[in-house]
């Protein structure tokens, strides 16, 4: 080997080593569990938590998603893309490479938001599902817990720094995501830093070919399990524009609705036929992709739109994230305004200016 190159490699690996040694963020780290709900809720909490980690200027330890187990963020999305917004490190990477130095087991304290009159013994980081599993799969236990009463907005940041200085608390481990639900409208645009992983994109392309021979398709989301029936039963008596994910329709649109109606929350079959038919006629797309938690309505849709010769496909994937990715890449999308599953799809589409509509709204 050429000695010059050899020397170069030696000094390069020396530099890299020194760099990793120094790679510790003096402003500290923050981690929290995405422990509420399924993908849609977790995604809203993730974006809110991402915004907060930037506000507080700590590196975000990117938490895994929760299914029946922890799924590393990078399986579904690209960690790299988050870096153009803020400093991040993957949770497993952090646990293996940094935690032994800056967050050894004997220093691990967990923090819960709890009102001041509640004792800190009520802050149980690993109590309940999926809290216990989340931390166990990261091999984290806590020697102590404490509570805080701060909010997650920019006006509270000085208090955060006073209560949790980075030199004393290099890692802030919070029980819940430092974010509101539904998410704040100004955080929706952070979606643009969430790029799908190659693994997900390959699967999407595969399904698009097998199901639709790569032709255009309309994606629809039917949220119609029995829990939703109950959730929507009394929605009109609330007279609210903000019910679960519904701000996504009421904030921006020139909506003629004063508040969330039952038809918006739990559209009838007739409403589904009406709007879908309009979109089919308008776009001349005849392939329909259905994602649902219960009733795909395949036969019903094919019958009612027989004149339009539609073809309805339902993948019923093992992981709902595949449905989200398929809907995010559809040529047109119709979703449920109140659902955070729909809002995850809608945001991913808005980034690319793809058209979307909602059941119960005229189109
Ligand atoms: C935020 O943290 C980074 C990295 O530790 C540091 O370089 C930067 O100066 C901090 N910004 C502010 C406004 O404190
Ligand atoms: C947790 O510990 C197990 C067993 O030692 C190990 O295989 C796994 O990689 C660890 N996980 C993390 C995130 O460090």
mmCIF file of C-alpha atoms and ligand atoms in Angstrom:
data_model
loop_
_atom_site.group_PDB
_atom_site.id
_atom_site.type_symbol
_atom_site.label_atom_id
_atom_site.label_comp_id
_atom_site.label_asym_id
_atom_site.label_seq_id
_atom_site.Cartn_x
_atom_site.Cartn_y
_atom_site.Cartn_z
ATOM 1 C CA UNK A 1 0.000 0.000 0.000
ATOM 2 C CA UNK A 2 1.102 3.500 -0.769
ATOM 3 C CA UNK A 3 2.362 4.944 2.519
ATOM 4 C CA UNK A 4 0.919 8.309 1.800
ATOM 5 C CA UNK A 5 -2.602 6.878 1.514
ATOM 6 C CA UNK A 6 -1.998 4.687 4.532
ATOM 7 C CA UNK A 7 -1.018 7.723 6.598
ATOM 8 C CA UNK A 8 -4.036 9.558 5.323
ATOM 9 C CA UNK A 9 -6.377 6.763 6.374
ATOM 10 C CA UNK A 10 -4.774 6.586 9.818
ATOM 11 C CA UNK A 11 -5.153 10.296 10.415
ATOM 12 C CA UNK A 12 -8.665 10.302 8.980
ATOM 13 C CA UNK A 13 -9.791 7.556 11.346
ATOM 14 C CA UNK A 14 -8.112 9.475 14.165
ATOM 15 C CA UNK A 15 -10.065 12.613 13.259
ATOM 16 C CA UNK A 16 -13.326 10.647 13.018
ATOM 17 C CA UNK A 17 -12.703 9.125 16.415
ATOM 18 C CA UNK A 18 -11.995 12.482 18.011
ATOM 19 C CA UNK A 19 -15.124 13.827 16.393
ATOM 20 C CA UNK A 20 -17.359 11.106 17.788
ATOM 21 C CA UNK A 21 -15.824 11.717 21.200
ATOM 22 C CA UNK A 22 -16.808 15.356 20.888
ATOM 23 C CA UNK A 23 -20.163 14.657 19.379
ATOM 24 C CA UNK A 24 -21.982 15.266 22.651
ATOM 25 C CA UNK A 25 -24.411 18.170 22.532
ATOM 26 C CA UNK A 26 -23.608 20.596 25.384
ATOM 27 C CA UNK A 27 -27.234 21.749 25.233
ATOM 28 C CA UNK A 28 -28.440 18.270 26.070
ATOM 29 C CA UNK A 29 -30.969 15.783 24.757
ATOM 30 C CA UNK A 30 -34.674 15.115 25.026
ATOM 31 C CA UNK A 31 -36.625 11.892 24.653
ATOM 32 C CA UNK A 32 -40.266 10.957 25.175
ATOM 33 C CA UNK A 33 -42.562 8.079 24.389
ATOM 34 C CA UNK A 34 -45.110 8.278 21.575
ATOM 35 C CA UNK A 35 -47.388 6.406 23.897
ATOM 36 C CA UNK A 36 -50.804 7.696 22.835
ATOM 37 C CA UNK A 37 -52.909 5.951 20.250
ATOM 38 C CA UNK A 38 -51.998 4.545 16.895
ATOM 39 C CA UNK A 39 -49.998 5.943 14.017
ATOM 40 C CA UNK A 40 -52.079 9.081 13.428
ATOM 41 C CA UNK A 41 -51.926 10.307 17.023
ATOM 42 C CA UNK A 42 -48.280 9.346 17.335
ATOM 43 C CA UNK A 43 -47.423 11.321 14.217
ATOM 44 C CA UNK A 44 -49.122 14.461 15.580
ATOM 45 C CA UNK A 45 -47.266 14.062 18.862
ATOM 46 C CA UNK A 46 -44.021 13.418 17.060
ATOM 47 C CA UNK A 47 -44.207 16.665 15.075
ATOM 48 C CA UNK A 48 -45.166 18.667 18.166
ATOM 49 C CA UNK A 49 -42.272 17.097 20.102
ATOM 50 C CA UNK A 50 -39.894 17.792 17.234
ATOM 51 C CA UNK A 51 -40.895 21.463 17.308
ATOM 52 C CA UNK A 52 -40.438 21.566 21.081
ATOM 53 C CA UNK A 53 -36.966 20.018 20.955
ATOM 54 C CA UNK A 54 -35.937 22.812 18.606
ATOM 55 C CA UNK A 55 -37.522 25.463 20.827
ATOM 56 C CA UNK A 56 -35.701 24.153 23.865
ATOM 57 C CA UNK A 57 -32.601 23.603 21.700
ATOM 58 C CA UNK A 58 -31.873 20.066 22.823
ATOM 59 C CA UNK A 59 -31.001 17.283 20.405
ATOM 60 C CA UNK A 60 -34.075 15.133 19.821
ATOM 61 C CA UNK A 61 -33.507 11.471 20.578
ATOM 62 C CA UNK A 62 -35.882 10.248 17.895
ATOM 63 C CA UNK A 63 -38.247 7.811 19.610
ATOM 64 C CA UNK A 64 -39.302 4.607 17.936
ATOM 65 C CA UNK A 65 -42.938 4.330 16.836
ATOM 66 C CA UNK A 66 -45.145 2.064 18.889
ATOM 67 C CA UNK A 67 -46.959 -0.882 17.374
ATOM 68 C CA UNK A 68 -47.032 -4.134 19.315
ATOM 69 C CA UNK A 69 -43.295 -3.379 19.679
ATOM 70 C CA UNK A 70 -40.894 -0.482 19.131
ATOM 71 C CA UNK A 71 -40.290 0.264 15.463
ATOM 72 C CA UNK A 72 -37.153 2.349 14.851
ATOM 73 C CA UNK A 73 -38.059 5.631 13.139
ATOM 74 C CA UNK A 74 -35.716 4.777 10.268
ATOM 75 C CA UNK A 75 -37.748 1.733 9.262
ATOM 76 C CA UNK A 76 -40.545 4.013 8.087
ATOM 77 C CA UNK A 77 -38.903 7.402 7.582
ATOM 78 C CA UNK A 78 -35.493 8.872 6.874
ATOM 79 C CA UNK A 79 -33.697 10.229 9.927
ATOM 80 C CA UNK A 80 -31.485 12.263 7.616
ATOM 81 C CA UNK A 81 -34.339 14.476 6.397
ATOM 82 C CA UNK A 82 -35.094 15.609 9.952
ATOM 83 C CA UNK A 83 -31.599 17.085 10.182
ATOM 84 C CA UNK A 84 -32.405 19.993 7.908
ATOM 85 C CA UNK A 85 -34.820 21.116 10.630
ATOM 86 C CA UNK A 86 -33.030 20.220 13.868
ATOM 87 C CA UNK A 87 -30.350 18.092 15.522
ATOM 88 C CA UNK A 88 -31.544 14.514 15.967
ATOM 89 C CA UNK A 89 -30.140 11.119 16.900
ATOM 90 C CA UNK A 90 -31.866 7.775 16.563
ATOM 91 C CA UNK A 91 -32.895 6.346 19.949
ATOM 92 C CA UNK A 92 -31.072 3.021 19.532
ATOM 93 C CA UNK A 93 -27.966 4.787 18.317
ATOM 94 C CA UNK A 94 -28.128 7.068 21.345
ATOM 95 C CA UNK A 95 -28.624 4.194 23.774
ATOM 96 C CA UNK A 96 -25.742 2.221 22.379
ATOM 97 C CA UNK A 97 -23.210 4.973 21.736
ATOM 98 C CA UNK A 98 -23.927 7.980 23.946
ATOM 99 C CA UNK A 99 -26.010 6.800 26.891
ATOM 100 C CA UNK A 100 -23.142 4.901 28.574
ATOM 101 C CA UNK A 101 -21.199 8.176 28.758
ATOM 102 C CA UNK A 102 -23.822 10.855 29.376
ATOM 103 C CA UNK A 103 -26.851 8.990 30.708
ATOM 104 C CA UNK A 104 -25.569 6.054 32.779
ATOM 105 C CA UNK A 105 -28.242 3.909 34.464
ATOM 106 C CA UNK A 106 -27.694 5.484 37.904
ATOM 107 C CA UNK A 107 -28.523 8.962 36.558
ATOM 108 C CA UNK A 108 -31.822 8.210 34.842
ATOM 109 C CA UNK A 109 -34.676 10.339 36.114
ATOM 110 C CA UNK A 110 -38.060 10.487 34.419
ATOM 111 C CA UNK A 111 -40.327 13.521 34.361
ATOM 112 C CA UNK A 112 -44.111 13.754 34.147
ATOM 113 C CA UNK A 113 -46.412 16.684 33.639
ATOM 114 C CA UNK A 114 -48.613 16.606 36.743
ATOM 115 C CA UNK A 115 -50.418 19.417 38.560
ATOM 116 C CA UNK A 116 -48.548 20.780 41.565
ATOM 117 C CA UNK A 117 -50.875 19.264 44.157
ATOM 118 C CA UNK A 118 -50.076 15.720 43.019
ATOM 119 C CA UNK A 119 -47.190 13.820 44.642
ATOM 120 C CA UNK A 120 -44.243 12.774 42.521
ATOM 121 C CA UNK A 121 -44.970 9.156 43.399
ATOM 122 C CA UNK A 122 -47.797 9.421 40.876
ATOM 123 C CA UNK A 123 -45.203 9.889 38.156
ATOM 124 C CA UNK A 124 -44.656 6.299 37.063
ATOM 125 C CA UNK A 125 -42.696 6.355 33.838
ATOM 126 C CA UNK A 126 -43.146 2.690 33.014
ATOM 127 C CA UNK A 127 -46.622 2.091 34.347
ATOM 128 C CA UNK A 128 -49.187 0.916 31.853
ATOM 129 C CA UNK A 129 -49.112 -0.046 28.230
ATOM 130 C CA UNK A 130 -47.194 0.841 26.138
ATOM 131 C CA UNK A 131 -45.033 2.874 28.551
ATOM 132 C CA UNK A 132 -43.351 -0.133 30.137
ATOM 133 C CA UNK A 133 -42.643 -1.876 26.868
ATOM 134 C CA UNK A 134 -41.336 1.298 25.222
ATOM 135 C CA UNK A 135 -38.614 1.882 27.819
ATOM 136 C CA UNK A 136 -37.860 -1.805 28.353
ATOM 137 C CA UNK A 137 -37.143 -2.275 24.671
ATOM 138 C CA UNK A 138 -34.689 0.607 24.920
ATOM 139 C CA UNK A 139 -33.219 -1.023 28.054
ATOM 140 C CA UNK A 140 -34.078 2.013 30.179
ATOM 141 C CA UNK A 141 -35.085 1.998 33.839
ATOM 142 C CA UNK A 142 -35.446 5.018 36.073
ATOM 143 C CA UNK A 143 -33.930 5.462 39.507
ATOM 144 C CA UNK A 144 -36.264 8.336 40.317
ATOM 145 C CA UNK A 145 -39.049 10.487 38.918
ATOM 146 C CA UNK A 146 -40.220 14.045 39.328
ATOM 147 C CA UNK A 147 -43.004 16.294 38.084
ATOM 148 C CA UNK A 148 -43.172 19.594 36.221
ATOM 149 C CA UNK A 149 -45.926 22.073 35.456
ATOM 150 C CA UNK A 150 -44.502 23.885 32.424
ATOM 151 C CA UNK A 151 -46.111 24.289 29.020
ATOM 152 C CA UNK A 152 -44.479 23.562 25.719
ATOM 153 C CA UNK A 153 -44.748 26.993 24.112
ATOM 154 C CA UNK A 154 -42.027 29.505 23.417
ATOM 155 C CA UNK A 155 -43.007 31.673 26.397
ATOM 156 C CA UNK A 156 -42.042 28.863 28.786
ATOM 157 C CA UNK A 157 -38.594 28.145 27.405
ATOM 158 C CA UNK A 158 -36.690 30.230 29.952
ATOM 159 C CA UNK A 159 -38.438 28.357 32.740
ATOM 160 C CA UNK A 160 -37.459 25.065 31.152
ATOM 161 C CA UNK A 161 -33.833 26.153 31.065
ATOM 162 C CA UNK A 162 -33.993 27.255 34.702
ATOM 163 C CA UNK A 163 -35.668 24.077 35.910
ATOM 164 C CA UNK A 164 -33.616 21.713 33.747
ATOM 165 C CA UNK A 165 -30.159 23.151 33.032
ATOM 166 C CA UNK A 166 -28.365 20.981 30.497
ATOM 167 C CA UNK A 167 -25.260 20.484 32.627
ATOM 168 C CA UNK A 168 -27.320 18.974 35.445
ATOM 169 C CA UNK A 169 -29.824 17.190 33.204
ATOM 170 C CA UNK A 170 -28.054 16.250 29.980
ATOM 171 C CA UNK A 171 -31.042 14.035 29.080
ATOM 172 C CA UNK A 172 -34.652 15.030 29.648
ATOM 173 C CA UNK A 173 -36.814 11.918 29.595
ATOM 174 C CA UNK A 174 -40.495 12.850 29.576
ATOM 175 C CA UNK A 175 -43.359 10.458 30.134
ATOM 176 C CA UNK A 176 -45.613 12.071 27.551
ATOM 177 C CA UNK A 177 -44.825 13.855 24.319
ATOM 178 C CA UNK A 178 -44.203 17.590 24.850
ATOM 179 C CA UNK A 179 -46.967 18.406 22.416
ATOM 180 C CA UNK A 180 -50.670 19.043 22.194
ATOM 181 C CA UNK A 181 -53.307 16.897 20.560
ATOM 182 C CA UNK A 182 -54.685 17.777 18.124
ATOM 183 C CA UNK A 183 -51.408 19.246 16.966
ATOM 184 C CA UNK A 184 -50.956 22.987 16.576
ATOM 185 C CA UNK A 185 -51.700 24.151 13.034
ATOM 186 C CA UNK A 186 -48.292 25.833 12.727
ATOM 187 C CA UNK A 187 -46.556 22.473 13.208
ATOM 188 C CA UNK A 188 -48.266 20.799 10.261
ATOM 189 C CA UNK A 189 -45.672 22.089 7.832
ATOM 190 C CA UNK A 190 -42.964 20.120 9.685
ATOM 191 C CA UNK A 191 -44.324 17.147 7.797
ATOM 192 C CA UNK A 192 -41.983 18.139 4.978
ATOM 193 C CA UNK A 193 -39.069 16.799 7.029
ATOM 194 C CA UNK A 194 -40.658 13.346 7.185
ATOM 195 C CA UNK A 195 -39.565 11.499 4.068
ATOM 196 C CA UNK A 196 -40.584 7.881 3.669
ATOM 197 C CA UNK A 197 -37.847 5.279 3.977
ATOM 198 C CA UNK A 198 -36.655 3.380 0.902
ATOM 199 C CA UNK A 199 -38.137 0.240 2.420
ATOM 200 C CA UNK A 200 -41.640 1.768 2.548
ATOM 201 C CA UNK A 201 -41.304 3.325 -0.897
ATOM 202 C CA UNK A 202 -40.313 -0.004 -2.431
ATOM 203 C CA UNK A 203 -43.388 -1.606 -0.940
ATOM 204 C CA UNK A 204 -45.621 1.215 -2.171
ATOM 205 C CA UNK A 205 -44.277 0.845 -5.720
ATOM 206 C CA UNK A 206 -44.776 -2.900 -5.552
ATOM 207 C CA UNK A 207 -48.429 -2.563 -4.498
ATOM 208 C CA UNK A 208 -49.114 0.146 -7.064
ATOM 209 C CA UNK A 209 -47.916 -2.231 -9.738
ATOM 210 C CA UNK A 210 -49.712 -5.338 -8.484
ATOM 211 C CA UNK A 211 -53.020 -3.673 -7.615
ATOM 212 C CA UNK A 212 -53.314 -1.022 -10.309
ATOM 213 C CA UNK A 213 -50.724 -1.854 -12.939
ATOM 214 C CA UNK A 214 -49.219 1.557 -12.148
ATOM 215 C CA UNK A 215 -52.368 3.386 -13.248
ATOM 216 C CA UNK A 216 -53.715 6.366 -11.261
ATOM 217 C CA UNK A 217 -55.930 5.614 -8.264
ATOM 218 C CA UNK A 218 -58.161 7.421 -5.793
ATOM 219 C CA UNK A 219 -57.415 6.568 -2.173
ATOM 220 C CA UNK A 220 -60.235 6.646 0.377
ATOM 221 C CA UNK A 221 -60.212 6.293 4.139
ATOM 222 C CA UNK A 222 -63.297 4.784 5.783
ATOM 223 C CA UNK A 223 -63.156 5.132 9.551
ATOM 224 C CA UNK A 224 -66.113 2.996 10.536
ATOM 225 C CA UNK A 225 -65.337 0.688 13.433
ATOM 226 C CA UNK A 226 -67.736 0.649 16.361
ATOM 227 C CA UNK A 227 -65.503 2.835 18.557
ATOM 228 C CA UNK A 228 -65.901 5.547 15.931
ATOM 229 C CA UNK A 229 -69.651 5.174 15.850
ATOM 230 C CA UNK A 230 -69.631 5.918 19.564
ATOM 231 C CA UNK A 231 -67.099 8.731 19.225
ATOM 232 C CA UNK A 232 -69.334 10.449 16.671
ATOM 233 C CA UNK A 233 -72.710 9.754 18.288
ATOM 234 C CA UNK A 234 -73.046 13.059 20.151
ATOM 235 C CA UNK A 235 -70.620 15.184 18.233
ATOM 236 C CA UNK A 236 -73.252 17.702 17.118
ATOM 237 C CA UNK A 237 -74.221 18.537 20.694
ATOM 238 C CA UNK A 238 -70.643 19.692 21.289
ATOM 239 C CA UNK A 239 -71.041 22.399 18.628
ATOM 240 C CA UNK A 240 -67.278 22.453 18.167
ATOM 241 C CA UNK A 241 -64.911 22.958 15.281
ATOM 242 C CA UNK A 242 -62.172 21.196 17.204
ATOM 243 C CA UNK A 243 -62.918 17.531 17.770
ATOM 244 C CA UNK A 244 -59.886 15.236 17.592
ATOM 245 C CA UNK A 245 -58.175 15.941 14.258
ATOM 246 C CA UNK A 246 -60.967 18.143 12.873
ATOM 247 C CA UNK A 247 -59.018 21.434 12.973
ATOM 248 C CA UNK A 248 -57.408 20.144 9.772
ATOM 249 C CA UNK A 249 -60.636 20.986 7.902
ATOM 250 C CA UNK A 250 -61.857 23.965 9.852
ATOM 251 C CA UNK A 251 -58.648 25.996 10.065
ATOM 252 C CA UNK A 252 -57.934 26.526 6.417
ATOM 253 C CA UNK A 253 -60.926 25.641 4.323
ATOM 254 C CA UNK A 254 -63.578 28.109 3.348
ATOM 255 C CA UNK A 255 -65.851 25.700 5.169
ATOM 256 C CA UNK A 256 -69.531 26.464 5.218
ATOM 257 C CA UNK A 257 -69.964 24.268 8.275
ATOM 258 C CA UNK A 258 -70.174 26.033 11.619
ATOM 259 C CA UNK A 259 -69.048 22.956 13.553
ATOM 260 C CA UNK A 260 -68.328 19.240 13.211
ATOM 261 C CA UNK A 261 -71.486 17.472 12.089
ATOM 262 C CA UNK A 262 -72.358 13.822 12.386
ATOM 263 C CA UNK A 263 -72.089 13.530 8.623
ATOM 264 C CA UNK A 264 -68.493 14.772 8.711
ATOM 265 C CA UNK A 265 -67.577 12.483 11.591
ATOM 266 C CA UNK A 266 -69.385 9.330 10.507
ATOM 267 C CA UNK A 267 -70.505 9.743 6.893
ATOM 268 C CA UNK A 268 -73.391 7.545 5.723
ATOM 269 C CA UNK A 269 -72.895 5.088 2.882
ATOM 270 C CA UNK A 270 -74.861 7.463 0.644
ATOM 271 C CA UNK A 271 -72.486 10.294 1.404
ATOM 272 C CA UNK A 272 -69.573 8.032 0.530
ATOM 273 C CA UNK A 273 -71.160 7.059 -2.811
ATOM 274 C CA UNK A 274 -72.052 10.691 -3.574
ATOM 275 C CA UNK A 275 -68.635 12.227 -3.010
ATOM 276 C CA UNK A 276 -66.679 9.323 -4.469
ATOM 277 C CA UNK A 277 -68.805 9.385 -7.626
ATOM 278 C CA UNK A 278 -68.237 13.108 -8.030
ATOM 279 C CA UNK A 279 -64.495 12.657 -7.734
ATOM 280 C CA UNK A 280 -64.486 9.695 -10.147
ATOM 281 C CA UNK A 281 -66.430 11.740 -12.715
ATOM 282 C CA UNK A 282 -64.249 14.759 -12.164
ATOM 283 C CA UNK A 283 -60.861 12.983 -12.308
ATOM 284 C CA UNK A 284 -61.843 10.102 -14.638
ATOM 285 C CA UNK A 285 -59.880 7.783 -12.376
ATOM 286 C CA UNK A 286 -61.538 4.367 -12.000
ATOM 287 C CA UNK A 287 -59.210 2.644 -9.557
ATOM 288 C CA UNK A 288 -60.141 2.971 -5.895
ATOM 289 C CA UNK A 289 -57.909 2.062 -2.977
ATOM 290 C CA UNK A 290 -59.733 1.579 0.334
ATOM 291 C CA UNK A 291 -58.125 1.824 3.757
ATOM 292 C CA UNK A 292 -60.383 1.068 6.678
ATOM 293 C CA UNK A 293 -60.374 -0.124 10.243
ATOM 294 C CA UNK A 294 -63.509 -2.189 9.695
ATOM 295 C CA UNK A 295 -65.781 -2.183 6.664
ATOM 296 C CA UNK A 296 -64.177 -1.719 3.215
ATOM 297 C CA UNK A 297 -67.532 -1.490 1.320
ATOM 298 C CA UNK A 298 -65.960 -3.032 -1.773
ATOM 299 C CA UNK A 299 -69.111 -4.647 -3.186
ATOM 300 C CA UNK A 300 -71.292 -1.666 -2.285
ATOM 301 C CA UNK A 301 -69.030 0.814 -4.020
ATOM 302 C CA UNK A 302 -68.616 -1.338 -7.115
ATOM 303 C CA UNK A 303 -72.402 -1.704 -7.338
ATOM 304 C CA UNK A 304 -73.240 1.960 -6.838
ATOM 305 C CA UNK A 305 -70.575 3.113 -9.232
ATOM 306 C CA UNK A 306 -71.100 0.311 -11.737
ATOM 307 C CA UNK A 307 -71.783 2.790 -14.533
ATOM 308 C CA UNK A 308 -68.367 4.337 -13.878
ATOM 309 C CA UNK A 309 -66.767 0.864 -14.030
ATOM 310 C CA UNK A 310 -64.736 1.352 -10.888
ATOM 311 C CA UNK A 311 -62.374 -1.262 -9.497
ATOM 312 C CA UNK A 312 -62.024 -1.291 -5.738
ATOM 313 C CA UNK A 313 -58.956 -2.721 -4.004
ATOM 314 C CA UNK A 314 -58.393 -3.263 -0.326
ATOM 315 C CA UNK A 315 -54.976 -4.367 0.817
ATOM 316 C CA UNK A 316 -55.745 -4.700 4.526
ATOM 317 C CA UNK A 317 -52.046 -4.551 5.336
ATOM 318 C CA UNK A 318 -50.660 -5.959 8.509
ATOM 319 C CA UNK A 319 -49.309 -2.540 9.532
ATOM 320 C CA UNK A 320 -51.550 0.527 9.073
ATOM 321 C CA UNK A 321 -48.532 2.601 8.069
ATOM 322 C CA UNK A 322 -48.646 0.844 4.692
ATOM 323 C CA UNK A 323 -52.205 2.107 4.164
ATOM 324 C CA UNK A 324 -51.048 5.609 5.078
ATOM 325 C CA UNK A 325 -48.198 5.421 2.581
ATOM 326 C CA UNK A 326 -50.512 4.088 -0.169
ATOM 327 C CA UNK A 327 -53.034 6.865 0.465
ATOM 328 C CA UNK A 328 -50.288 9.479 0.651
ATOM 329 C CA UNK A 329 -49.235 8.508 -2.882
ATOM 330 C CA UNK A 330 -52.708 8.269 -4.420
ATOM 331 C CA UNK A 331 -53.643 10.675 -7.221
ATOM 332 C CA UNK A 332 -56.622 11.844 -5.210
ATOM 333 C CA UNK A 333 -57.605 11.268 -1.606
ATOM 334 C CA UNK A 334 -60.852 11.405 0.366
ATOM 335 C CA UNK A 335 -60.597 11.108 4.130
ATOM 336 C CA UNK A 336 -62.329 11.608 7.436
ATOM 337 C CA UNK A 337 -61.869 15.110 8.822
ATOM 338 C CA UNK A 338 -62.013 14.004 12.466
ATOM 339 C CA UNK A 339 -59.487 11.198 12.103
ATOM 340 C CA UNK A 340 -55.778 11.608 12.838
ATOM 341 C CA UNK A 341 -55.103 8.694 10.494
ATOM 342 C CA UNK A 342 -56.567 10.857 7.736
ATOM 343 C CA UNK A 343 -54.637 13.904 8.942
ATOM 344 C CA UNK A 344 -51.344 12.001 8.651
ATOM 345 C CA UNK A 345 -52.221 11.217 5.030
ATOM 346 C CA UNK A 346 -53.443 14.725 4.277
ATOM 347 C CA UNK A 347 -50.287 16.401 5.603
ATOM 348 C CA UNK A 348 -48.055 14.059 3.623
ATOM 349 C CA UNK A 349 -50.023 14.986 0.486
ATOM 350 C CA UNK A 350 -50.097 18.716 1.156
ATOM 351 C CA UNK A 351 -46.293 18.746 1.130
ATOM 352 C CA UNK A 352 -46.481 17.683 -2.521
ATOM 353 C CA UNK A 353 -49.598 19.693 -3.417
ATOM 354 C CA UNK A 354 -51.651 16.566 -4.051
ATOM 355 C CA UNK A 355 -55.446 17.037 -3.942
ATOM 356 C CA UNK A 356 -57.531 15.818 -0.991
ATOM 357 C CA UNK A 357 -61.186 16.035 0.055
ATOM 358 C CA UNK A 358 -63.223 15.153 3.155
ATOM 359 C CA UNK A 359 -66.465 13.239 3.599
ATOM 360 C CA UNK A 360 -69.330 15.555 4.480
ATOM 361 C CA UNK A 361 -67.934 18.539 2.631
ATOM 362 C CA UNK A 362 -69.332 19.542 -0.713
ATOM 363 C CA UNK A 363 -67.074 18.988 -3.690
HETATM 364 C C1 LIG B 1 -28.369 25.532 20.325
HETATM 365 O O1 LIG B 1 -27.524 24.422 20.511
HETATM 366 C C2 LIG B 1 -26.452 24.339 19.600
HETATM 367 C C3 LIG B 1 -25.718 23.025 19.815
HETATM 368 O O2 LIG B 1 -25.466 22.778 21.147
HETATM 369 C C4 LIG B 1 -25.547 25.555 19.792
HETATM 370 O O3 LIG B 1 -24.475 25.510 18.864
HETATM 371 C C5 LIG B 1 -26.372 26.826 19.584
HETATM 372 O O4 LIG B 1 -25.581 27.962 19.868
HETATM 373 C C6 LIG B 1 -27.602 26.833 20.481
HETATM 374 N N1 LIG B 1 -28.451 27.953 20.136
HETATM 375 C C7 LIG B 1 -28.871 28.827 21.048
HETATM 376 C C8 LIG B 1 -29.762 29.918 20.528
HETATM 377 O O5 LIG B 1 -28.598 28.736 22.222
HETATM 378 C C1 LIG B 2 -31.121 -3.906 24.817
HETATM 379 O O1 LIG B 2 -30.466 -5.021 25.330
HETATM 380 C C2 LIG B 2 -30.486 -6.160 24.490
HETATM 381 C C3 LIG B 2 -29.905 -7.331 25.242
HETATM 382 O O2 LIG B 2 -28.679 -6.998 25.843
HETATM 383 C C4 LIG B 2 -29.745 -5.846 23.200
HETATM 384 O O3 LIG B 2 -29.787 -6.917 22.313
HETATM 385 C C5 LIG B 2 -30.410 -4.624 22.541
HETATM 386 O O4 LIG B 2 -29.657 -4.228 21.394
HETATM 387 C C6 LIG B 2 -30.462 -3.455 23.498
HETATM 388 N N1 LIG B 2 -31.263 -2.400 22.886
HETATM 389 C C7 LIG B 2 -30.847 -1.135 22.855
HETATM 390 C C8 LIG B 2 -31.766 -0.169 22.191
HETATM 391 O O5 LIG B 2 -29.796 -0.762 23.299
#
